[in-house]
Tab-separated table of C-alpha atoms in Angstrom:
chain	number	residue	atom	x	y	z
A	1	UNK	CA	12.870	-12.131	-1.269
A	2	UNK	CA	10.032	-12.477	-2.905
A	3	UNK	CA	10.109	-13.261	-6.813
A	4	UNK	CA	7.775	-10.332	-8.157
A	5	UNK	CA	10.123	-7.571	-7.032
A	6	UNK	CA	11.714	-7.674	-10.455
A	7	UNK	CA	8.723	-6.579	-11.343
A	8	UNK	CA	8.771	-3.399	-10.171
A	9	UNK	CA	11.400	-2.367	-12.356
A	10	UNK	CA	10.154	-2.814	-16.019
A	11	UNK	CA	6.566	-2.817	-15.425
A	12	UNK	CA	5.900	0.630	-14.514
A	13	UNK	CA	7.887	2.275	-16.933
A	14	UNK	CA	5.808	5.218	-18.397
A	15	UNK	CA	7.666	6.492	-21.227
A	16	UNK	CA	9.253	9.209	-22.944
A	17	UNK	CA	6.169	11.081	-23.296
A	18	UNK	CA	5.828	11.286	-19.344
A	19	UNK	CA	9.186	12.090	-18.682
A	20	UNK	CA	9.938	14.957	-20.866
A	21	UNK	CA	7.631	17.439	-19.658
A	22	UNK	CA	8.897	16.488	-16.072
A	23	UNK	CA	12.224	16.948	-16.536
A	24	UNK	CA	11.499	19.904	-18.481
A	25	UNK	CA	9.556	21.121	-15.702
A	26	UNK	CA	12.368	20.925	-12.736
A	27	UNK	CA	15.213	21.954	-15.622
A	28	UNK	CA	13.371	25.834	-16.431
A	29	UNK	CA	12.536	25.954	-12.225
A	30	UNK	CA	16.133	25.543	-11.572
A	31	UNK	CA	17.444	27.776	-14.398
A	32	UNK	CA	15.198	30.889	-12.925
A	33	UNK	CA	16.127	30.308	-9.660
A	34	UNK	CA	19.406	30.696	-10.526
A	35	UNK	CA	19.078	33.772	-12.244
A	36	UNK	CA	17.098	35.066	-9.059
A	37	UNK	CA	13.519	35.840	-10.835
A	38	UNK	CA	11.470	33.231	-8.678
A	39	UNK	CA	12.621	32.624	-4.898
A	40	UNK	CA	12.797	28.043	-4.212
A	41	UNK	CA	12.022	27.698	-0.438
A	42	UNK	CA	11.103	24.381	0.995
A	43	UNK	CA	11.559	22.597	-2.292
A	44	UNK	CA	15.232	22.188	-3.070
A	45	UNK	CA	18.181	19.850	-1.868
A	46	UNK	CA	19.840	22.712	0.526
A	47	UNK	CA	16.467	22.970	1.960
A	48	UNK	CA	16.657	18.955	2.910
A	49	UNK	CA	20.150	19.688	4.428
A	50	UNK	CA	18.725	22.249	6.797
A	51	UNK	CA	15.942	20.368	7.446
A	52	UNK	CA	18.125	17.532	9.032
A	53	UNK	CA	19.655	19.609	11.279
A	54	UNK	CA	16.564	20.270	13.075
A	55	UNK	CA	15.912	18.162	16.723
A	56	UNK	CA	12.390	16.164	15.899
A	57	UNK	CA	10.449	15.324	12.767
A	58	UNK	CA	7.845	17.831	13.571
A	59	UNK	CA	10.248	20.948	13.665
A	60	UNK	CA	12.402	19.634	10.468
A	61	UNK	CA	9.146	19.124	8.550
A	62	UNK	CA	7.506	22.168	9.391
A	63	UNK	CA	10.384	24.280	9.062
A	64	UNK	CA	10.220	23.465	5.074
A	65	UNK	CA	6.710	24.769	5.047
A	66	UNK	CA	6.913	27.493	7.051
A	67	UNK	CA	10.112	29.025	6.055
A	68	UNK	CA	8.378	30.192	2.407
A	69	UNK	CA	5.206	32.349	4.342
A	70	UNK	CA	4.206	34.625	2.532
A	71	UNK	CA	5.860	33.852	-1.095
A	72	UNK	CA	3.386	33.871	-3.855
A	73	UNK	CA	5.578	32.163	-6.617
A	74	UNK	CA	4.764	28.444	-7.701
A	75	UNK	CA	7.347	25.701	-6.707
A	76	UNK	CA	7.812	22.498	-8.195
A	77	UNK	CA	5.148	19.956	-6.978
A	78	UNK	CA	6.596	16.668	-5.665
A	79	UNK	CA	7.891	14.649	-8.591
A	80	UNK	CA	4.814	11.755	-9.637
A	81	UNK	CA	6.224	8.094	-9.649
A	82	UNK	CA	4.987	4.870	-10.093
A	83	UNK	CA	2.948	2.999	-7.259
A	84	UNK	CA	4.802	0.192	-7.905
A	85	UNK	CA	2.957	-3.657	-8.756
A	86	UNK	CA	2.100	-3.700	-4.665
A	87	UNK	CA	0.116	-0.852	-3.769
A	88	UNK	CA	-2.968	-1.752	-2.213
A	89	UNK	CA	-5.090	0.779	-3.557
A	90	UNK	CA	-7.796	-1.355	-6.060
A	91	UNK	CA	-5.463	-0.599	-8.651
A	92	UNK	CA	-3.732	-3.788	-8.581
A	93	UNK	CA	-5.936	-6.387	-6.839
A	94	UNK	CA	-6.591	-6.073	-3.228
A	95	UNK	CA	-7.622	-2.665	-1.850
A	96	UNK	CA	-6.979	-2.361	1.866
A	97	UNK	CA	-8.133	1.733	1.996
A	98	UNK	CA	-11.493	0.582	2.475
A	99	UNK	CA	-11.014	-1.869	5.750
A	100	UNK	CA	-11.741	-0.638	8.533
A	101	UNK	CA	-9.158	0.477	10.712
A	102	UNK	CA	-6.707	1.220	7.854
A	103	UNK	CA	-7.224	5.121	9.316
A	104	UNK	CA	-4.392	4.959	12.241
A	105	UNK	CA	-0.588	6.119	12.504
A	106	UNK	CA	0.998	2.836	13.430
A	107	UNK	CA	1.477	1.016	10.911
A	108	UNK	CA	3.737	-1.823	12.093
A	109	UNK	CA	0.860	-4.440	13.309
A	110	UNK	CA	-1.855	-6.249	11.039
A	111	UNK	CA	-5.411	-4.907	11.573
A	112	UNK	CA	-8.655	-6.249	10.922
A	113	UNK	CA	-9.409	-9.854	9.457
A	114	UNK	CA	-5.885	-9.854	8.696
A	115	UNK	CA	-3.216	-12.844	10.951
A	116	UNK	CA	-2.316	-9.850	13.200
A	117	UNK	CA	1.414	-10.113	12.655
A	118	UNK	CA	4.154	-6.953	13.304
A	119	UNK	CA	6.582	-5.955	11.550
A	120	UNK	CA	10.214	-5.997	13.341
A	121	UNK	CA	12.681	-3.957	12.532
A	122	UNK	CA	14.476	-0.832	13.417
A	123	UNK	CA	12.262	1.601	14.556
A	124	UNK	CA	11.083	4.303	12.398
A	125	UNK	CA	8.815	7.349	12.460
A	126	UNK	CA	7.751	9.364	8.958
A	127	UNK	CA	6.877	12.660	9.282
A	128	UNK	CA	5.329	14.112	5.964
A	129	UNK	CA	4.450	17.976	5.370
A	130	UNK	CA	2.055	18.296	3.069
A	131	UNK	CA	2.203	21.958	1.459
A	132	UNK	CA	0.607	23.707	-1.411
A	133	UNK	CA	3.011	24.437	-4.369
A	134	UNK	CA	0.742	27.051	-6.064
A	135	UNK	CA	1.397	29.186	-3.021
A	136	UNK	CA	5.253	28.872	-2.924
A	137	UNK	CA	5.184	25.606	-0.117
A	138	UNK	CA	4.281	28.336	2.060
A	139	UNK	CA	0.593	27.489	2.775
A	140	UNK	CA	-0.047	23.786	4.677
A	141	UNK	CA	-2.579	21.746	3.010
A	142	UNK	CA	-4.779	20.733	6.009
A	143	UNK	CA	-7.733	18.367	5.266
A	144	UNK	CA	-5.123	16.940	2.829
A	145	UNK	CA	-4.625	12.437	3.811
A	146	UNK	CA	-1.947	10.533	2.896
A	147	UNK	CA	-1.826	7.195	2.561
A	148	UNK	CA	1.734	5.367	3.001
A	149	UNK	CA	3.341	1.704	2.459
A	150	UNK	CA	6.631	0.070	2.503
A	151	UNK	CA	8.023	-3.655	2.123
A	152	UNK	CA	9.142	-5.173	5.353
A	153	UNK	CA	12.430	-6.136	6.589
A	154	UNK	CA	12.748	-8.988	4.511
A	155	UNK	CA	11.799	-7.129	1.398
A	156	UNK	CA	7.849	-8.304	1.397
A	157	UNK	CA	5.144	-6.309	0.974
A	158	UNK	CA	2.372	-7.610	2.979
A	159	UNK	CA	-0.957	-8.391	0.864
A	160	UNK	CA	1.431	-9.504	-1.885
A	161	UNK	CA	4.438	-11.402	-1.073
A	162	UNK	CA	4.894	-14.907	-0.075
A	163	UNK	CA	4.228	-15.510	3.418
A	164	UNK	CA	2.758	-12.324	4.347
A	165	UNK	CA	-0.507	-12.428	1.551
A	166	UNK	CA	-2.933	-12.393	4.983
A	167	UNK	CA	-0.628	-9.479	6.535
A	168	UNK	CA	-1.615	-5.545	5.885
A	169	UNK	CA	0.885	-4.023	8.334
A	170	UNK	CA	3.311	-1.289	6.782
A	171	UNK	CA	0.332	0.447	5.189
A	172	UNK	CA	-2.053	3.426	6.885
A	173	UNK	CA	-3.854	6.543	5.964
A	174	UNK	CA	-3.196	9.689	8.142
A	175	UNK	CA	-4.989	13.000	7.470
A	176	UNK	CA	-3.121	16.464	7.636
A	177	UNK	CA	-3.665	18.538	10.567
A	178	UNK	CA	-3.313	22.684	10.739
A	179	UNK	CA	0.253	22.378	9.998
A	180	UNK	CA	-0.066	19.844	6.803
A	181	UNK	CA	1.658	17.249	8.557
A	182	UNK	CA	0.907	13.495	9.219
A	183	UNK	CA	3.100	11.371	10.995
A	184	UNK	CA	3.285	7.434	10.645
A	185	UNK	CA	5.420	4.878	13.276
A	186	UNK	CA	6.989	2.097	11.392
A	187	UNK	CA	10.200	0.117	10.577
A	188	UNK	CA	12.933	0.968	8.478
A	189	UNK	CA	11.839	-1.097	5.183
A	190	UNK	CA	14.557	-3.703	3.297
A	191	UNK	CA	16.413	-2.940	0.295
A	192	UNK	CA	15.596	-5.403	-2.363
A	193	UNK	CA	16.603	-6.365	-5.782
A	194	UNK	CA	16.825	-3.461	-8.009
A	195	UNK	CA	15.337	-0.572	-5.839
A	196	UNK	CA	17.087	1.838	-4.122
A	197	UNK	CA	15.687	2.290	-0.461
A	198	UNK	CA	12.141	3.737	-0.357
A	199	UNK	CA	8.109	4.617	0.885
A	200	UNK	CA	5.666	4.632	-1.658
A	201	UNK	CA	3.000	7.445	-0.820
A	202	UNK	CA	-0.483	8.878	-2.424
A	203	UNK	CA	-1.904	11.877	-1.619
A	204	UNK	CA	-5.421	12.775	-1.679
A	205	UNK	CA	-7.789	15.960	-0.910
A	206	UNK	CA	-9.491	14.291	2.040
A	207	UNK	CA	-9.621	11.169	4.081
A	208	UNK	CA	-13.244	10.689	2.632
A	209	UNK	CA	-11.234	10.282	-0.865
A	210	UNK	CA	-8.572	8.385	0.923
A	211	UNK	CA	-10.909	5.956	2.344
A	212	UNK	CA	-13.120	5.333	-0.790
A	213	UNK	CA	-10.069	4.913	-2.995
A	214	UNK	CA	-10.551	7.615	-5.610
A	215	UNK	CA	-9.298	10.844	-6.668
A	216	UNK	CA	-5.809	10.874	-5.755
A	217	UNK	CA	-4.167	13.745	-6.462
A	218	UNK	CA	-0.404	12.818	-6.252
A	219	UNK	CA	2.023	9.526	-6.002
A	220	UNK	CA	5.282	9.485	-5.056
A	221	UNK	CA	7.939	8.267	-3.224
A	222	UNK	CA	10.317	8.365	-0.536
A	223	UNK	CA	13.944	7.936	-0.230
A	224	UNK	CA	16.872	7.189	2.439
A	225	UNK	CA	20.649	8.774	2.674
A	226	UNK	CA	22.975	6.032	2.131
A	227	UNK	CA	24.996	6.430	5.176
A	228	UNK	CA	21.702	6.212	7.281
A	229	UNK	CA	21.034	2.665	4.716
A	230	UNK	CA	24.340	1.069	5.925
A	231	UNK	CA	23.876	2.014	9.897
A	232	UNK	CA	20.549	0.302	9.911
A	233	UNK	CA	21.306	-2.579	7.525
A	234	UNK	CA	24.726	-3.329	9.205
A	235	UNK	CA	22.090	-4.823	12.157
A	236	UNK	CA	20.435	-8.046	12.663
A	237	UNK	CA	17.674	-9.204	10.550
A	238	UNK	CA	18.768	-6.789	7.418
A	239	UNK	CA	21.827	-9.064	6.190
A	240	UNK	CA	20.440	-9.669	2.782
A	241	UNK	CA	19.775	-5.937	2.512
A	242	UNK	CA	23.354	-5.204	2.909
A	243	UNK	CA	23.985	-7.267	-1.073
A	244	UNK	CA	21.194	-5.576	-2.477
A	245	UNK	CA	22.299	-2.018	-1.799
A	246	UNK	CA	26.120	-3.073	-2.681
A	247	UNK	CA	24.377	-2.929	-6.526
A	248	UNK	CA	22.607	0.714	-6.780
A	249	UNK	CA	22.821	3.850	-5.939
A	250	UNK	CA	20.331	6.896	-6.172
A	251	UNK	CA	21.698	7.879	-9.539
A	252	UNK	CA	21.474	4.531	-11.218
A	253	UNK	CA	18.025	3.249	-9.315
A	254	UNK	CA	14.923	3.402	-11.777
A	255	UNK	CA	13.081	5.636	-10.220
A	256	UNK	CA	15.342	7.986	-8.483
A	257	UNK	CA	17.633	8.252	-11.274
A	258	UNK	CA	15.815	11.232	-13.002
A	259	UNK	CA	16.313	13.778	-10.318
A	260	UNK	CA	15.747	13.110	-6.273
A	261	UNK	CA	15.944	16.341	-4.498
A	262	UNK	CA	12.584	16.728	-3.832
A	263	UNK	CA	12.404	12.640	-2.694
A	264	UNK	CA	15.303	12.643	-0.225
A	265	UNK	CA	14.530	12.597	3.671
A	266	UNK	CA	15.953	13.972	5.924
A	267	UNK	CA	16.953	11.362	8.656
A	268	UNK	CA	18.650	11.565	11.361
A	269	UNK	CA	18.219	8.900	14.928
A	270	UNK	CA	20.208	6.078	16.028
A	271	UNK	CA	19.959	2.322	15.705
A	272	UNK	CA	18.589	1.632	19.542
A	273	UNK	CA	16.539	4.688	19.658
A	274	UNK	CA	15.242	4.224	16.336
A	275	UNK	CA	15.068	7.109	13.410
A	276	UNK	CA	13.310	9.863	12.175
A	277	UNK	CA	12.819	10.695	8.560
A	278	UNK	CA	11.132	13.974	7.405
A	279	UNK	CA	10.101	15.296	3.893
A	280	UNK	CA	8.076	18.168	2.605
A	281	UNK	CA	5.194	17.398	-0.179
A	282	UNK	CA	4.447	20.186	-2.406
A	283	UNK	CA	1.352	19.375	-4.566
């Protein structure tokens, strides 16, 4: 583990005067769609329950987006969060979005100058739909990229973390095709010290934004059912995981603890077949 994980959890803090109009935001959504005057689809946490029923991450994803065709009322736009004190963006030191190669949808091997190491672990594939929320989530944003990073199995975030500063694996940029949707193949990511489970994510209009670091239009991130936490953790390599998640939960982890409807995946997979996890991105 490395030591600056702590970090993450008082650093980023941005205040009352962020979170207010937030929660503000998803408390009036939720009292009109109760009282029936604006219709929710693809945004809520019944729509995440349907969506793991589906068979592959493409149909669960796109069944979010496509399910609200036609609806002209506004949903909620993902909830913003911090990128954390590893991001990889310029923002915070190194800024891999301008290598070459950083452009690809596996994201479990080293590219570039970088020592060329992979990332083991159980396999994963993300499958993100990225939809517009002025539009209901019924209209796909293509053109849209997304660029996506996790720690590693051992909790490290390569660029960052001791050991693994010449590593860049666990980090790519995808853009959205006609359906909205990019799709990543990694490794289900550690639970460390004081963070619940998670995928850090930022959004832009295009991959020429994406690539040259600017404009991004949303952050965010990801994060994983508990049951789905213990199946993978209970195997080799993710012992230490298995303390750190002993200590949280979704309701008391700082990011997550706000509201995490919107934020939850839908995963389903096995252990030697590896999983899928699925989540639609209103912006």
């Amino acid at each position: 583990m490395h030591r600056h994980h702590d970090d993450e959890v008082h650093e980023h803090d941005r205040g009352l005067s962020y979170d207010l109009p937030v929660l503000a935001r998803r408390r009036m959504i939720r009292l009109m769609a109760g009282a029936s005057l604006i219709p929710l689809v693809g945004c809520s946490a019944e729509d995440d329950t349907s969506a793991a029923s589906s068979s592959s991450p493409s149909s669960s994803s796109s069944s979010a987006a496509s399910g609200s065709t036609g609806e002209a009322s506004e949903c909620a736009t993902i909830p913003n969060e911090t990128a954390g004190p590893y991001p990889g963006d310029g923002s915070n030191g190194v800024n891999v979005l301008k290598e070459s190669g950083v452009v690809r949808s596996d994201i479990t091997k080293s590219f570039g100058d970088s020592a060329g190491g992979t990332a083991e672990g159980v396999p994963l594939t993300i499958t993100l739909t990225v939809v517009d929320a002025a539009s209901g989530c019924g209209t796909p944003k293509e053109g849209a990229a997304v660029y996506l990073w996790h720690c590693d199995r051992e909790g490290r975030y390569s660029l960052y973390s001791e050991g693994v500063t010449e590593e860049n694996y666990l980090r790519g940029v995808q853009e959205t095709d006609d359906k909205g949707q990019v799709t990543f193949k990694s490794i289900f990511p550690a639970c460390y010290t004081g963070r619940w489970p998670h995928i850090h994510f930022e959004v832009y209009g295009s991959l020429e934004d994406a690539t040259a670091a600017t404009s991004i239009t949303n952050t965010s991130q990801l994060a994983f059912p508990k049951d789905v936490c213990d199946t993978v953790y209970a195997t080799d390599g993710y012992s230490q995981s298995v303390q750190e998640l002993s200590r949280l939960s979704l309701e008391t982890d700082n990011i997550f603890s706000d509201g995490y409807d919107q934020q939850l995946a839908a995963v389903e997979g096995s252990v030697g077949k590896g999983y899928t996890a699925t989540l639609t991105v209103p912006v």
